[in-house]
Amino acid sequence: SLDFSSVFTYCGKCGSRELIFLEGKKNECRNCGWVYYQNPVSAVVSIISFENQFLFLRRAKDPGAGKLDMPGGFVDFGETAEEALRRELKEELMIESVELTYFTSAPNHYLYLNVPYQTLDFYFAATIFTKPDSFDTSEIMEICWRSAGEIVEEEFAFSPMFQVFRQFLKHQSSDSRSFSR
């Protein structure tokens, strides 16, 4: 559980310092009764392969600047996960056409400007039709293409992402065995 007590010290409604953090997710003001829940933020992630290699991005910003990430981002209000991922792929990599297949979800921690966020990341296998050659330089240092065997956990900005990637490789391997029978 994340500790929000050191981040949020004033009530968002009345400004009182009588804010308490309960049950690992709930801010409550003892002065005015205001309640705010710290629910997970929705995020989307794409697992992109092209010609037996996987696409990773080297992050230009914290958290995890300089480490590997997968294309994706946060879901905006009113968007589905698929719409958010298509928007993010267009913004980050100028990818206009993509087929998405839902794979799994996983919780993650995201520390941004010293505020801890609990995210729920939705992972999709993404089929692209051309290899991207340009990217948003404000968010991405470089595009890295790697084979499955070249991926090391310490390189990842987010450990849960590496765990899901390994799960994806196992799933992909078991699918290919079942089709070859």
CSV table of C-alpha atoms in Angstrom, one decimal:
chain,number,residue,atom,x,y,z
A,1,SER,CA,0.0,0.0,0.0
A,2,LEU,CA,1.2,3.5,-0.8
A,3,ASP,CA,1.6,6.1,1.9
A,4,PHE,CA,-0.3,9.3,1.0
A,5,SER,CA,-0.2,10.7,4.5
A,6,SER,CA,3.1,12.5,3.8
A,7,VAL,CA,1.9,14.0,0.4
A,8,PHE,CA,-1.7,15.1,1.2
A,9,THR,CA,-1.8,17.1,4.5
A,10,TYR,CA,-4.6,19.5,3.9
A,11,CYS,CA,-8.3,18.9,3.1
A,12,GLY,CA,-9.1,19.4,-0.5
A,13,LYS,CA,-12.5,21.0,0.4
A,14,CYS,CA,-12.0,23.1,3.5
A,15,GLY,CA,-8.2,23.3,3.8
A,16,SER,CA,-8.1,21.9,7.3
A,17,ARG,CA,-5.0,20.0,8.5
A,18,GLU,CA,-7.5,17.5,10.1
A,19,LEU,CA,-7.0,15.1,7.1
A,20,ILE,CA,-6.5,11.4,8.0
A,21,PHE,CA,-5.6,8.5,5.7
A,22,LEU,CA,-7.6,5.3,6.3
A,23,GLU,CA,-7.7,1.8,4.9
A,24,GLY,CA,-4.8,2.4,2.6
A,25,LYS,CA,-6.9,4.3,0.1
A,26,LYS,CA,-9.2,6.8,1.7
A,27,ASN,CA,-8.5,10.5,2.7
A,28,GLU,CA,-11.1,11.8,5.2
A,29,CYS,CA,-11.3,15.3,6.8
A,30,ARG,CA,-12.3,15.2,10.5
A,31,ASN,CA,-13.3,18.9,10.2
A,32,CYS,CA,-15.8,18.9,7.3
A,33,GLY,CA,-16.3,15.2,6.5
A,34,TRP,CA,-15.0,15.4,3.0
A,35,VAL,CA,-13.8,12.0,1.7
A,36,TYR,CA,-11.5,11.3,-1.2
A,37,TYR,CA,-10.5,7.8,-2.4
A,38,GLN,CA,-7.1,7.1,-3.8
A,39,ASN,CA,-8.2,4.6,-6.5
A,40,PRO,CA,-5.8,3.3,-9.1
A,41,VAL,CA,-5.2,5.3,-12.2
A,42,SER,CA,-5.8,3.5,-15.5
A,43,ALA,CA,-2.9,3.1,-17.9
A,44,VAL,CA,-2.3,1.2,-21.1
A,45,VAL,CA,0.8,-0.6,-22.4
A,46,SER,CA,1.5,-2.2,-25.8
A,47,ILE,CA,3.7,-5.2,-26.5
A,48,ILE,CA,4.8,-4.6,-30.1
A,49,SER,CA,6.7,-7.2,-32.1
A,50,PHE,CA,7.9,-6.8,-35.6
A,51,GLU,CA,10.0,-9.4,-37.5
A,52,ASN,CA,10.9,-11.4,-34.3
A,53,GLN,CA,11.9,-8.3,-32.3
A,54,PHE,CA,10.1,-6.3,-29.7
A,55,LEU,CA,9.8,-2.6,-29.5
A,56,PHE,CA,11.0,-0.8,-26.3
A,57,LEU,CA,11.4,2.8,-25.6
A,58,ARG,CA,14.2,4.4,-23.6
A,59,ARG,CA,12.5,6.9,-21.3
A,60,ALA,CA,13.5,10.6,-21.5
A,61,LYS,CA,11.8,11.6,-18.3
A,62,ASP,CA,11.4,10.3,-14.7
A,63,PRO,CA,10.2,8.1,-13.4
A,64,GLY,CA,12.8,5.8,-14.8
A,65,ALA,CA,14.6,8.2,-17.1
A,66,GLY,CA,17.1,6.3,-19.3
A,67,LYS,CA,15.5,2.9,-18.6
A,68,LEU,CA,13.3,0.8,-20.9
A,69,ASP,CA,9.6,1.1,-21.2
A,70,MET,CA,6.9,-0.1,-23.6
A,71,PRO,CA,4.7,2.3,-25.6
A,72,GLY,CA,1.6,3.5,-23.8
A,73,GLY,CA,0.4,6.0,-21.2
A,74,PHE,CA,-2.6,7.1,-19.1
A,75,VAL,CA,-6.2,6.7,-20.0
A,76,ASP,CA,-8.0,10.1,-20.3
A,77,PHE,CA,-11.5,10.7,-19.1
A,78,GLY,CA,-14.1,9.3,-21.5
A,79,GLU,CA,-11.7,7.0,-23.3
A,80,THR,CA,-11.7,3.3,-23.6
A,81,ALA,CA,-8.4,1.5,-23.0
A,82,GLU,CA,-8.1,0.7,-26.7
A,83,GLU,CA,-8.8,4.4,-27.7
A,84,ALA,CA,-6.2,5.5,-25.2
A,85,LEU,CA,-3.5,3.1,-26.5
A,86,ARG,CA,-4.2,4.1,-30.1
A,87,ARG,CA,-3.9,7.8,-29.1
A,88,GLU,CA,-0.7,7.2,-27.2
A,89,LEU,CA,0.9,5.2,-30.1
A,90,LYS,CA,0.0,8.0,-32.5
A,91,GLU,CA,1.4,10.7,-30.1
A,92,GLU,CA,4.6,8.7,-29.2
A,93,LEU,CA,5.5,6.9,-32.4
A,94,MET,CA,3.3,8.4,-35.1
A,95,ILE,CA,1.7,4.9,-35.6
A,96,GLU,CA,-1.7,5.4,-37.4
A,97,SER,CA,-2.8,1.8,-37.9
A,98,VAL,CA,-2.6,-0.9,-35.2
A,99,GLU,CA,-4.5,-4.0,-34.3
A,100,LEU,CA,-4.8,-4.5,-30.5
A,101,THR,CA,-5.5,-7.8,-28.7
A,102,TYR,CA,-6.0,-7.6,-24.9
A,103,PHE,CA,-3.5,-9.7,-23.0
A,104,THR,CA,-3.7,-9.0,-19.2
A,105,SER,CA,-3.7,-6.3,-16.5
A,106,ALA,CA,-1.3,-5.7,-13.6
A,107,PRO,CA,-0.9,-3.2,-10.8
A,108,ASN,CA,2.0,-0.9,-10.8
A,109,HIS,CA,3.5,2.0,-8.7
A,110,TYR,CA,4.3,5.3,-10.4
A,111,LEU,CA,6.2,8.0,-8.5
A,112,TYR,CA,5.7,11.3,-10.2
A,113,LEU,CA,6.9,14.6,-8.7
A,114,ASN,CA,7.2,12.8,-5.3
A,115,VAL,CA,3.5,11.8,-5.4
A,116,PRO,CA,3.0,8.0,-5.4
A,117,TYR,CA,0.3,6.8,-7.8
A,118,GLN,CA,-1.1,3.3,-7.9
A,119,THR,CA,-1.9,2.4,-11.5
A,120,LEU,CA,-3.7,-0.5,-13.1
A,121,ASP,CA,-1.9,-1.2,-16.4
A,122,PHE,CA,-3.9,-2.9,-19.2
A,123,TYR,CA,-1.5,-4.7,-21.6
A,124,PHE,CA,-2.3,-5.3,-25.3
A,125,ALA,CA,-0.4,-7.2,-27.9
A,126,ALA,CA,-0.2,-4.7,-30.8
A,127,THR,CA,0.3,-5.6,-34.4
A,128,ILE,CA,1.8,-2.9,-36.5
A,129,PHE,CA,2.2,-2.8,-40.3
A,130,THR,CA,5.3,-0.7,-40.7
A,131,LYS,CA,8.3,-0.2,-38.4
A,132,PRO,CA,8.1,3.3,-36.8
A,133,ASP,CA,11.1,5.5,-37.5
A,134,SER,CA,10.1,8.7,-35.7
A,135,PHE,CA,9.1,9.4,-32.1
A,136,ASP,CA,8.2,12.1,-29.6
A,137,THR,CA,11.6,13.3,-28.4
A,138,SER,CA,10.1,15.0,-25.4
A,139,GLU,CA,9.2,11.6,-23.9
A,140,ILE,CA,11.5,9.2,-25.6
A,141,MET,CA,15.3,9.1,-25.9
A,142,GLU,CA,15.4,6.2,-28.4
A,143,ILE,CA,13.5,3.3,-29.9
A,144,CYS,CA,15.1,0.0,-29.0
A,145,TRP,CA,14.4,-3.2,-30.9
A,146,ARG,CA,15.4,-6.4,-29.0
A,147,SER,CA,14.9,-10.1,-29.3
A,148,ALA,CA,13.2,-11.9,-26.5
A,149,GLY,CA,16.5,-13.2,-25.1
A,150,GLU,CA,18.1,-9.7,-24.9
A,151,ILE,CA,15.7,-8.4,-22.3
A,152,VAL,CA,17.0,-7.9,-18.7
A,153,GLU,CA,14.9,-6.9,-15.8
A,154,GLU,CA,17.3,-4.3,-14.5
A,155,GLU,CA,16.9,-2.3,-17.7
A,156,PHE,CA,13.2,-1.8,-17.1
A,157,ALA,CA,11.8,1.4,-15.6
A,158,PHE,CA,8.9,-0.7,-14.0
A,159,SER,CA,9.4,-4.2,-12.7
A,160,PRO,CA,5.8,-5.3,-13.2
A,161,MET,CA,6.2,-4.5,-16.9
A,162,PHE,CA,9.1,-7.0,-17.1
A,163,GLN,CA,7.1,-9.6,-15.3
A,164,VAL,CA,4.2,-9.2,-17.7
A,165,PHE,CA,6.6,-9.3,-20.7
A,166,ARG,CA,7.9,-12.7,-19.4
A,167,GLN,CA,4.3,-13.9,-19.0
A,168,PHE,CA,3.6,-12.8,-22.6
A,169,LEU,CA,6.6,-14.7,-23.9
A,170,LYS,CA,5.5,-17.9,-22.1
A,171,HIS,CA,1.9,-17.4,-23.4
A,172,GLN,CA,3.2,-16.9,-26.9
A,173,SER,CA,5.4,-20.0,-26.7
A,174,SER,CA,2.6,-22.2,-25.4
A,175,ASP,CA,0.3,-20.9,-28.2
A,176,SER,CA,2.8,-21.7,-30.9
A,177,ARG,CA,3.2,-25.2,-29.5
A,178,SER,CA,-0.5,-25.8,-29.5
A,179,PHE,CA,-0.8,-24.6,-33.1
A,180,SER,CA,2.0,-26.9,-34.3
A,181,ARG,CA,0.3,-30.1,-33.3
